[in-house]
Amino acid sequence: DVQLVESGGGSVQAGGSLRVSCAASGSTHMRYCMAWFRQAPGKEREGIAGLDIDGTSTVADAVEGRFTISQDKAKNTLYLEMNNLKPEDRGMYYCATERISAGYCWMHIKEGTEFGFWGRGTQVTVS
């Protein structure tokens, strides 16, 4: 199993930046697809970024050019760097992971595949 703990959320003004982190523990030696999801009040959860086991990173069109997903393998930590934040970026941000074959990580994120391991989320507010 893998345990995930997010941190780094907060409140910023539009145009500002935040970096949220996801610390992983447990079976981190296994090869997993890593993802960031978010859920705004009254809206469905959406996948916004994925990091495949082959190192390929993908972000959703809505955050392209503003958000970057990355990881520090030595620290077993996943990051989401968010720049030029907009009010529509507000919501609860979750990291999640699942064992998905290389090359299919983003496809599963967009198709809504149920990931098996989730953090509790960190709140991002943009005003």
mmCIF file of N, CA and C in Angstrom:
data_model
loop_
_atom_site.group_PDB
_atom_site.id
_atom_site.type_symbol
_atom_site.label_atom_id
_atom_site.label_comp_id
_atom_site.label_asym_id
_atom_site.label_seq_id
_atom_site.Cartn_x
_atom_site.Cartn_y
_atom_site.Cartn_z
ATOM 1 N N ASP A 1 0.840 -1.204 0.000
ATOM 2 C CA ASP A 1 0.000 0.000 0.000
ATOM 3 C C ASP A 1 0.869 1.246 0.000
ATOM 4 N N VAL A 2 0.245 2.338 -0.404
ATOM 5 C CA VAL A 2 0.903 3.644 -0.425
ATOM 6 C C VAL A 2 0.064 4.626 0.370
ATOM 7 N N GLN A 3 0.717 5.424 1.191
ATOM 8 C CA GLN A 3 0.036 6.480 1.922
ATOM 9 C C GLN A 3 0.473 7.819 1.335
ATOM 10 N N LEU A 4 -0.494 8.722 1.186
ATOM 11 C CA LEU A 4 -0.230 10.017 0.560
ATOM 12 C C LEU A 4 -0.708 11.138 1.472
ATOM 13 N N VAL A 5 0.102 12.160 1.622
ATOM 14 C CA VAL A 5 -0.257 13.308 2.451
ATOM 15 C C VAL A 5 0.071 14.589 1.700
ATOM 16 N N GLU A 6 -0.971 15.359 1.404
ATOM 17 C CA GLU A 6 -0.779 16.630 0.704
ATOM 18 C C GLU A 6 -0.507 17.756 1.688
ATOM 19 N N SER A 7 0.159 18.784 1.178
ATOM 20 C CA SER A 7 0.401 19.992 1.963
ATOM 21 C C SER A 7 0.660 21.136 1.000
ATOM 22 N N GLY A 8 0.676 22.352 1.536
ATOM 23 C CA GLY A 8 1.058 23.498 0.740
ATOM 24 C C GLY A 8 -0.070 24.332 0.186
ATOM 25 N N GLY A 9 -1.299 23.915 0.434
ATOM 26 C CA GLY A 9 -2.410 24.728 -0.033
ATOM 27 C C GLY A 9 -2.486 26.035 0.737
ATOM 28 N N GLY A 10 -3.364 26.905 0.293
ATOM 29 C CA GLY A 10 -3.505 28.184 0.973
ATOM 30 C C GLY A 10 -4.378 29.119 0.176
ATOM 31 N N SER A 11 -4.334 30.368 0.569
ATOM 32 C CA SER A 11 -5.151 31.397 -0.069
ATOM 33 C C SER A 11 -4.240 32.408 -0.745
ATOM 34 N N VAL A 12 -4.483 32.661 -2.019
ATOM 35 C CA VAL A 12 -3.681 33.619 -2.768
ATOM 36 C C VAL A 12 -4.585 34.497 -3.612
ATOM 37 N N GLN A 13 -4.035 35.598 -4.038
ATOM 38 C CA GLN A 13 -4.771 36.456 -4.958
ATOM 39 C C GLN A 13 -4.571 35.956 -6.382
ATOM 40 N N ALA A 14 -5.518 36.295 -7.219
ATOM 41 C CA ALA A 14 -5.404 35.938 -8.628
ATOM 42 C C ALA A 14 -4.081 36.445 -9.183
ATOM 43 N N GLY A 15 -3.441 35.593 -9.960
ATOM 44 C CA GLY A 15 -2.138 35.921 -10.499
ATOM 45 C C GLY A 15 -0.980 35.415 -9.657
ATOM 46 N N GLY A 16 -1.291 34.951 -8.456
ATOM 47 C CA GLY A 16 -0.264 34.456 -7.561
ATOM 48 C C GLY A 16 0.120 33.024 -7.844
ATOM 49 N N SER A 17 0.997 32.503 -6.996
ATOM 50 C CA SER A 17 1.538 31.162 -7.184
ATOM 51 C C SER A 17 1.471 30.369 -5.884
ATOM 52 N N LEU A 18 1.373 29.057 -6.042
ATOM 53 C CA LEU A 18 1.444 28.130 -4.929
ATOM 54 C C LEU A 18 2.120 26.862 -5.412
ATOM 55 N N ARG A 19 2.749 26.169 -4.482
ATOM 56 C CA ARG A 19 3.228 24.825 -4.774
ATOM 57 C C ARG A 19 2.656 23.884 -3.733
ATOM 58 N N VAL A 20 1.895 22.905 -4.198
ATOM 59 C CA VAL A 20 1.377 21.891 -3.308
ATOM 60 C C VAL A 20 2.237 20.637 -3.436
ATOM 61 N N SER A 21 2.357 19.939 -2.323
ATOM 62 C CA SER A 21 3.218 18.766 -2.256
ATOM 63 C C SER A 21 2.414 17.548 -1.833
ATOM 64 N N CYS A 22 2.934 16.392 -2.186
ATOM 65 C CA CYS A 22 2.307 15.136 -1.814
ATOM 66 C C CYS A 22 3.411 14.179 -1.392
ATOM 67 N N ALA A 23 3.499 13.929 -0.108
ATOM 68 C CA ALA A 23 4.516 13.021 0.413
ATOM 69 C C ALA A 23 3.979 11.604 0.411
ATOM 70 N N ALA A 24 4.734 10.713 -0.195
ATOM 71 C CA ALA A 24 4.322 9.323 -0.296
ATOM 72 C C ALA A 24 5.140 8.447 0.638
ATOM 73 N N SER A 25 4.490 7.466 1.205
ATOM 74 C CA SER A 25 5.180 6.483 2.032
ATOM 75 C C SER A 25 4.543 5.126 1.797
ATOM 76 N N GLY A 26 5.207 4.098 2.258
ATOM 77 C CA GLY A 26 4.706 2.752 2.022
ATOM 78 C C GLY A 26 5.440 2.105 0.872
ATOM 79 N N SER A 27 4.710 1.513 -0.022
ATOM 80 C CA SER A 27 5.318 0.757 -1.127
ATOM 81 C C SER A 27 5.760 1.674 -2.247
ATOM 82 N N THR A 28 6.567 2.664 -1.912
ATOM 83 C CA THR A 28 6.968 3.642 -2.912
ATOM 84 C C THR A 28 8.009 3.098 -3.880
ATOM 85 N N HIS A 29 8.510 1.897 -3.593
ATOM 86 C CA HIS A 29 9.458 1.330 -4.549
ATOM 87 C C HIS A 29 8.736 0.779 -5.766
ATOM 88 N N MET A 30 7.436 0.619 -5.626
ATOM 89 C CA MET A 30 6.667 0.148 -6.762
ATOM 90 C C MET A 30 6.509 1.282 -7.769
ATOM 91 N N ARG A 31 6.217 0.918 -8.986
ATOM 92 C CA ARG A 31 6.130 1.912 -10.045
ATOM 93 C C ARG A 31 4.666 2.274 -10.258
ATOM 94 N N TYR A 32 4.361 3.547 -9.989
ATOM 95 C CA TYR A 32 2.984 4.006 -10.035
ATOM 96 C C TYR A 32 2.821 5.217 -10.941
ATOM 97 N N CYS A 33 1.636 5.321 -11.484
ATOM 98 C CA CYS A 33 1.190 6.553 -12.113
ATOM 99 C C CYS A 33 0.800 7.506 -10.986
ATOM 100 N N MET A 34 1.301 8.734 -11.017
ATOM 101 C CA MET A 34 0.988 9.727 -9.998
ATOM 102 C C MET A 34 0.112 10.814 -10.617
ATOM 103 N N ALA A 35 -0.859 11.298 -9.856
ATOM 104 C CA ALA A 35 -1.794 12.262 -10.428
ATOM 105 C C ALA A 35 -2.217 13.310 -9.419
ATOM 106 N N TRP A 36 -2.583 14.448 -9.941
ATOM 107 C CA TRP A 36 -3.251 15.488 -9.164
ATOM 108 C C TRP A 36 -4.667 15.661 -9.701
ATOM 109 N N PHE A 37 -5.604 15.689 -8.776
ATOM 110 C CA PHE A 37 -6.997 15.969 -9.090
ATOM 111 C C PHE A 37 -7.418 17.191 -8.285
ATOM 112 N N ARG A 38 -8.476 17.816 -8.728
ATOM 113 C CA ARG A 38 -9.041 18.883 -7.925
ATOM 114 C C ARG A 38 -10.552 18.815 -8.004
ATOM 115 N N GLN A 39 -11.166 19.359 -6.977
ATOM 116 C CA GLN A 39 -12.627 19.416 -6.953
ATOM 117 C C GLN A 39 -13.054 20.752 -6.375
ATOM 118 N N ALA A 40 -13.755 21.508 -7.191
ATOM 119 C CA ALA A 40 -14.298 22.787 -6.767
ATOM 120 C C ALA A 40 -15.681 22.565 -6.176
ATOM 121 N N PRO A 41 -16.142 23.475 -5.324
ATOM 122 C CA PRO A 41 -17.473 23.333 -4.729
ATOM 123 C C PRO A 41 -18.548 23.199 -5.798
ATOM 124 N N GLY A 42 -19.362 22.183 -5.672
ATOM 125 C CA GLY A 42 -20.456 21.990 -6.609
ATOM 126 C C GLY A 42 -20.075 21.414 -7.945
ATOM 127 N N LYS A 43 -18.820 21.054 -8.099
ATOM 128 C CA LYS A 43 -18.358 20.509 -9.378
ATOM 129 C C LYS A 43 -17.791 19.110 -9.195
ATOM 130 N N GLU A 44 -17.711 18.405 -10.307
ATOM 131 C CA GLU A 44 -17.119 17.073 -10.258
ATOM 132 C C GLU A 44 -15.602 17.167 -10.138
ATOM 133 N N ARG A 45 -15.045 16.127 -9.581
ATOM 134 C CA ARG A 45 -13.597 16.038 -9.492
ATOM 135 C C ARG A 45 -13.007 15.932 -10.896
ATOM 136 N N GLU A 46 -11.906 16.619 -11.136
ATOM 137 C CA GLU A 46 -11.262 16.564 -12.447
ATOM 138 C C GLU A 46 -9.773 16.279 -12.290
ATOM 139 N N GLY A 47 -9.258 15.509 -13.208
ATOM 140 C CA GLY A 47 -7.835 15.242 -13.232
ATOM 141 C C GLY A 47 -7.121 16.386 -13.924
ATOM 142 N N ILE A 48 -6.088 16.925 -13.311
ATOM 143 C CA ILE A 48 -5.431 18.081 -13.897
ATOM 144 C C ILE A 48 -3.974 17.843 -14.242
ATOM 145 N N ALA A 49 -3.354 16.806 -13.693
ATOM 146 C CA ALA A 49 -1.950 16.559 -14.022
ATOM 147 C C ALA A 49 -1.599 15.113 -13.718
ATOM 148 N N GLY A 50 -0.719 14.575 -14.535
ATOM 149 C CA GLY A 50 -0.290 13.198 -14.334
ATOM 150 C C GLY A 50 1.188 13.031 -14.615
ATOM 151 N N LEU A 51 1.797 12.110 -13.892
ATOM 152 C CA LEU A 51 3.209 11.783 -14.081
ATOM 153 C C LEU A 51 3.315 10.281 -14.252
ATOM 154 N N ASP A 52 3.664 9.907 -15.471
ATOM 155 C CA ASP A 52 3.710 8.484 -15.813
ATOM 156 C C ASP A 52 4.975 7.851 -15.238
ATOM 157 N N ILE A 53 4.977 6.526 -15.160
ATOM 158 C CA ILE A 53 6.135 5.840 -14.615
ATOM 159 C C ILE A 53 7.344 5.940 -15.532
ATOM 160 N N ASP A 54 7.140 6.324 -16.780
ATOM 161 C CA ASP A 54 8.277 6.524 -17.679
ATOM 162 C C ASP A 54 8.771 7.967 -17.638
ATOM 163 N N GLY A 55 8.209 8.775 -16.719
ATOM 164 C CA GLY A 55 8.644 10.151 -16.553
ATOM 165 C C GLY A 55 7.862 11.171 -17.347
ATOM 166 N N THR A 56 6.953 10.712 -18.194
ATOM 167 C CA THR A 56 6.163 11.643 -18.998
ATOM 168 C C THR A 56 5.181 12.397 -18.105
ATOM 169 N N SER A 57 5.163 13.714 -18.250
ATOM 170 C CA SER A 57 4.222 14.527 -17.482
ATOM 171 C C SER A 57 3.192 15.137 -18.429
ATOM 172 N N THR A 58 1.971 15.243 -17.951
ATOM 173 C CA THR A 58 0.882 15.805 -18.746
ATOM 174 C C THR A 58 0.011 16.654 -17.838
ATOM 175 N N VAL A 59 -0.450 17.771 -18.355
ATOM 176 C CA VAL A 59 -1.398 18.591 -17.613
ATOM 177 C C VAL A 59 -2.622 18.844 -18.485
ATOM 178 N N ALA A 60 -3.710 19.141 -17.840
ATOM 179 C CA ALA A 60 -4.962 19.405 -18.546
ATOM 180 C C ALA A 60 -4.875 20.724 -19.311
ATOM 181 N N ASP A 61 -5.693 20.835 -20.340
ATOM 182 C CA ASP A 61 -5.705 22.055 -21.152
ATOM 183 C C ASP A 61 -5.981 23.297 -20.305
ATOM 184 N N ALA A 62 -6.838 23.138 -19.294
ATOM 185 C CA ALA A 62 -7.242 24.285 -18.475
ATOM 186 C C ALA A 62 -6.093 24.893 -17.683
ATOM 187 N N VAL A 63 -5.035 24.116 -17.473
ATOM 188 C CA VAL A 63 -3.905 24.605 -16.674
ATOM 189 C C VAL A 63 -2.600 24.598 -17.456
ATOM 190 N N GLU A 64 -2.681 24.262 -18.725
ATOM 191 C CA GLU A 64 -1.490 24.216 -19.576
ATOM 192 C C GLU A 64 -0.771 25.562 -19.564
ATOM 193 N N GLY A 65 0.538 25.504 -19.377
ATOM 194 C CA GLY A 65 1.330 26.727 -19.354
ATOM 195 C C GLY A 65 1.380 27.410 -18.004
ATOM 196 N N ARG A 66 0.560 26.944 -17.069
ATOM 197 C CA ARG A 66 0.532 27.561 -15.734
ATOM 198 C C ARG A 66 0.921 26.572 -14.627
ATOM 199 N N PHE A 67 0.561 25.308 -14.786
ATOM 200 C CA PHE A 67 0.823 24.289 -13.780
ATOM 201 C C PHE A 67 1.890 23.322 -14.283
ATOM 202 N N THR A 68 2.715 22.856 -13.361
ATOM 203 C CA THR A 68 3.743 21.871 -13.677
ATOM 204 C C THR A 68 3.751 20.789 -12.607
ATOM 205 N N ILE A 69 3.738 19.547 -13.055
ATOM 206 C CA ILE A 69 3.837 18.420 -12.126
ATOM 207 C C ILE A 69 5.274 17.906 -12.151
ATOM 208 N N SER A 70 5.774 17.575 -10.987
ATOM 209 C CA SER A 70 7.140 17.051 -10.906
ATOM 210 C C SER A 70 7.267 16.187 -9.662
ATOM 211 N N GLN A 71 8.404 15.524 -9.544
ATOM 212 C CA GLN A 71 8.613 14.720 -8.347
ATOM 213 C C GLN A 71 10.068 14.757 -7.925
ATOM 214 N N ASP A 72 10.276 14.553 -6.643
ATOM 215 C CA ASP A 72 11.609 14.371 -6.089
ATOM 216 C C ASP A 72 11.647 12.934 -5.586
ATOM 217 N N LYS A 73 12.267 12.072 -6.356
ATOM 218 C CA LYS A 73 12.255 10.653 -6.002
ATOM 219 C C LYS A 73 12.978 10.391 -4.690
ATOM 220 N N ALA A 74 14.010 11.145 -4.420
ATOM 221 C CA ALA A 74 14.771 10.948 -3.182
ATOM 222 C C ALA A 74 13.907 11.231 -1.959
ATOM 223 N N LYS A 75 12.971 12.158 -2.119
ATOM 224 C CA LYS A 75 12.085 12.521 -1.021
ATOM 225 C C LYS A 75 10.726 11.844 -1.113
ATOM 226 N N ASN A 76 10.524 11.034 -2.146
ATOM 227 C CA ASN A 76 9.217 10.396 -2.368
ATOM 228 C C ASN A 76 8.092 11.426 -2.336
ATOM 229 N N THR A 77 8.319 12.531 -2.994
ATOM 230 C CA THR A 77 7.358 13.626 -2.958
ATOM 231 C C THR A 77 6.992 14.074 -4.363
ATOM 232 N N LEU A 78 5.713 14.262 -4.556
ATOM 233 C CA LEU A 78 5.151 14.762 -5.808
ATOM 234 C C LEU A 78 4.775 16.222 -5.598
ATOM 235 N N TYR A 79 4.988 17.028 -6.624
ATOM 236 C CA TYR A 79 4.695 18.447 -6.514
ATOM 237 C C TYR A 79 3.752 18.894 -7.630
ATOM 238 N N LEU A 80 3.035 19.960 -7.350
ATOM 239 C CA LEU A 80 2.276 20.654 -8.380
ATOM 240 C C LEU A 80 2.562 22.134 -8.199
ATOM 241 N N GLU A 81 3.337 22.680 -9.134
ATOM 242 C CA GLU A 81 3.660 24.097 -9.125
ATOM 243 C C GLU A 81 2.563 24.820 -9.880
ATOM 244 N N MET A 82 1.941 25.795 -9.235
ATOM 245 C CA MET A 82 0.813 26.490 -9.842
ATOM 246 C C MET A 82 1.125 27.979 -9.933
ATOM 247 N N ASN A 83 1.152 28.490 -11.136
ATOM 248 C CA ASN A 83 1.447 29.903 -11.377
ATOM 249 C C ASN A 83 0.260 30.585 -12.043
ATOM 250 N N ASN A 84 0.231 31.908 -11.942
ATOM 251 C CA ASN A 84 -0.842 32.699 -12.550
ATOM 252 C C ASN A 84 -2.206 32.106 -12.190
ATOM 253 N N LEU A 85 -2.414 31.886 -10.917
ATOM 254 C CA LEU A 85 -3.654 31.259 -10.466
ATOM 255 C C LEU A 85 -4.851 32.133 -10.766
ATOM 256 N N LYS A 86 -5.944 31.484 -11.088
ATOM 257 C CA LYS A 86 -7.198 32.143 -11.414
ATOM 258 C C LYS A 86 -8.261 31.723 -10.406
ATOM 259 N N PRO A 87 -9.300 32.511 -10.236
ATOM 260 C CA PRO A 87 -10.368 32.130 -9.291
ATOM 261 C C PRO A 87 -10.947 30.746 -9.584
ATOM 262 N N GLU A 88 -10.994 30.367 -10.854
ATOM 263 C CA GLU A 88 -11.546 29.050 -11.198
ATOM 264 C C GLU A 88 -10.610 27.899 -10.826
ATOM 265 N N ASP A 89 -9.410 28.208 -10.354
ATOM 266 C CA ASP A 89 -8.501 27.158 -9.906
ATOM 267 C C ASP A 89 -8.768 26.760 -8.455
ATOM 268 N N ARG A 90 -9.639 27.459 -7.777
ATOM 269 C CA ARG A 90 -9.878 27.162 -6.371
ATOM 270 C C ARG A 90 -10.524 25.790 -6.228
ATOM 271 N N GLY A 91 -10.247 25.158 -5.101
ATOM 272 C CA GLY A 91 -10.830 23.857 -4.832
ATOM 273 C C GLY A 91 -9.936 23.036 -3.931
ATOM 274 N N MET A 92 -10.361 21.815 -3.697
ATOM 275 C CA MET A 92 -9.553 20.881 -2.925
ATOM 276 C C MET A 92 -8.676 20.109 -3.910
ATOM 277 N N TYR A 93 -7.408 20.088 -3.621
ATOM 278 C CA TYR A 93 -6.448 19.406 -4.482
ATOM 279 C C TYR A 93 -6.013 18.100 -3.831
ATOM 280 N N TYR A 94 -6.130 17.037 -4.603
ATOM 281 C CA TYR A 94 -5.805 15.707 -4.119
ATOM 282 C C TYR A 94 -4.704 15.085 -4.976
ATOM 283 N N CYS A 95 -3.804 14.367 -4.335
ATOM 284 C CA CYS A 95 -2.925 13.525 -5.126
ATOM 285 C C CYS A 95 -3.410 12.094 -5.007
ATOM 286 N N ALA A 96 -3.116 11.343 -6.024
ATOM 287 C CA ALA A 96 -3.563 9.963 -6.082
ATOM 288 C C ALA A 96 -2.556 9.157 -6.874
ATOM 289 N N THR A 97 -2.584 7.853 -6.663
ATOM 290 C CA THR A 97 -1.663 6.995 -7.380
ATOM 291 C C THR A 97 -2.280 5.635 -7.616
ATOM 292 N N GLU A 98 -1.831 5.013 -8.685
ATOM 293 C CA GLU A 98 -2.326 3.695 -9.038
ATOM 294 C C GLU A 98 -1.285 3.025 -9.919
ATOM 295 N N ARG A 99 -1.253 1.721 -9.866
ATOM 296 C CA ARG A 99 -0.345 0.979 -10.743
ATOM 297 C C ARG A 99 -0.988 0.881 -12.122
ATOM 298 N N ILE A 100 -0.452 1.657 -13.042
ATOM 299 C CA ILE A 100 -0.952 1.723 -14.408
ATOM 300 C C ILE A 100 0.236 1.576 -15.340
ATOM 301 N N SER A 101 0.073 0.795 -16.373
ATOM 302 C CA SER A 101 1.172 0.543 -17.310
ATOM 303 C C SER A 101 1.697 1.831 -17.922
ATOM 304 N N ALA A 102 2.986 1.839 -18.181
ATOM 305 C CA ALA A 102 3.622 3.015 -18.774
ATOM 306 C C ALA A 102 2.923 3.404 -20.074
ATOM 307 N N GLY A 103 2.712 4.704 -20.224
ATOM 308 C CA GLY A 103 2.081 5.214 -21.420
ATOM 309 C C GLY A 103 0.585 5.390 -21.315
ATOM 310 N N TYR A 104 0.002 4.916 -20.218
ATOM 311 C CA TYR A 104 -1.451 4.981 -20.075
ATOM 312 C C TYR A 104 -1.915 5.816 -18.888
ATOM 313 N N CYS A 105 -0.984 6.439 -18.214
ATOM 314 C CA CYS A 105 -1.319 7.198 -17.007
ATOM 315 C C CYS A 105 -2.351 8.283 -17.293
ATOM 316 N N TRP A 106 -2.040 9.174 -18.230
ATOM 317 C CA TRP A 106 -2.958 10.285 -18.503
ATOM 318 C C TRP A 106 -4.292 9.800 -19.043
ATOM 319 N N MET A 107 -4.262 8.768 -19.853
ATOM 320 C CA MET A 107 -5.511 8.244 -20.393
ATOM 321 C C MET A 107 -6.438 7.818 -19.253
ATOM 322 N N HIS A 108 -5.884 7.140 -18.286
ATOM 323 C CA HIS A 108 -6.707 6.696 -17.162
ATOM 324 C C HIS A 108 -7.175 7.866 -16.307
ATOM 325 N N ILE A 109 -6.359 8.887 -16.174
ATOM 326 C CA ILE A 109 -6.790 10.067 -15.413
ATOM 327 C C ILE A 109 -7.995 10.691 -16.083
ATOM 328 N N LYS A 110 -7.915 10.877 -17.395
ATOM 329 C CA LYS A 110 -9.003 11.536 -18.120
ATOM 330 C C LYS A 110 -10.243 10.656 -18.232
ATOM 331 N N GLU A 111 -10.057 9.359 -18.263
ATOM 332 C CA GLU A 111 -11.210 8.464 -18.367
ATOM 333 C C GLU A 111 -11.905 8.273 -17.039
ATOM 334 N N GLY A 112 -11.300 8.784 -15.979
ATOM 335 C CA GLY A 112 -11.945 8.667 -14.684
ATOM 336 C C GLY A 112 -11.736 7.331 -14.006
ATOM 337 N N THR A 113 -10.675 6.623 -14.386
ATOM 338 C CA THR A 113 -10.357 5.375 -13.700
ATOM 339 C C THR A 113 -10.225 5.631 -12.204
ATOM 340 N N GLU A 114 -10.803 4.770 -11.439
ATOM 341 C CA GLU A 114 -10.742 4.941 -9.991
ATOM 342 C C GLU A 114 -9.354 4.584 -9.483
ATOM 343 N N PHE A 115 -8.652 5.582 -8.992
ATOM 344 C CA PHE A 115 -7.343 5.343 -8.422
ATOM 345 C C PHE A 115 -7.497 4.740 -7.029
ATOM 346 N N GLY A 116 -6.570 3.867 -6.678
ATOM 347 C CA GLY A 116 -6.722 3.124 -5.437
ATOM 348 C C GLY A 116 -6.200 3.824 -4.203
ATOM 349 N N PHE A 117 -5.307 4.784 -4.385
ATOM 350 C CA PHE A 117 -4.677 5.427 -3.233
ATOM 351 C C PHE A 117 -4.813 6.944 -3.360
ATOM 352 N N TRP A 118 -5.318 7.553 -2.296
ATOM 353 C CA TRP A 118 -5.608 8.988 -2.289
ATOM 354 C C TRP A 118 -5.102 9.638 -1.008
ATOM 355 N N GLY A 119 -4.723 10.901 -1.135
ATOM 356 C CA GLY A 119 -4.504 11.703 0.042
ATOM 357 C C GLY A 119 -5.807 12.345 0.468
ATOM 358 N N ARG A 120 -5.751 13.095 1.556
ATOM 359 C CA ARG A 120 -6.960 13.734 2.069
ATOM 360 C C ARG A 120 -7.202 15.098 1.456
ATOM 361 N N GLY A 121 -6.237 15.603 0.735
ATOM 362 C CA GLY A 121 -6.434 16.865 0.033
ATOM 363 C C GLY A 121 -5.886 18.070 0.760
ATOM 364 N N THR A 122 -5.662 19.109 -0.010
ATOM 365 C CA THR A 122 -5.242 20.395 0.528
ATOM 366 C C THR A 122 -6.014 21.485 -0.195
ATOM 367 N N GLN A 123 -6.498 22.454 0.544
ATOM 368 C CA GLN A 123 -7.402 23.466 0.005
ATOM 369 C C GLN A 123 -6.631 24.607 -0.647
ATOM 370 N N VAL A 124 -7.073 24.986 -1.823
ATOM 371 C CA VAL A 124 -6.518 26.147 -2.536
ATOM 372 C C VAL A 124 -7.639 27.147 -2.765
ATOM 373 N N THR A 125 -7.416 28.362 -2.340
ATOM 374 C CA THR A 125 -8.391 29.428 -2.517
ATOM 375 C C THR A 125 -7.747 30.563 -3.304
ATOM 376 N N VAL A 126 -8.429 31.020 -4.329
ATOM 377 C CA VAL A 126 -7.921 32.114 -5.161
ATOM 378 C C VAL A 126 -8.984 33.208 -5.207
ATOM 379 N N SER A 127 -8.594 34.384 -4.809
ATOM 380 C CA SER A 127 -9.563 35.485 -4.786
ATOM 381 C C SER A 127 -9.149 36.628 -5.715
#
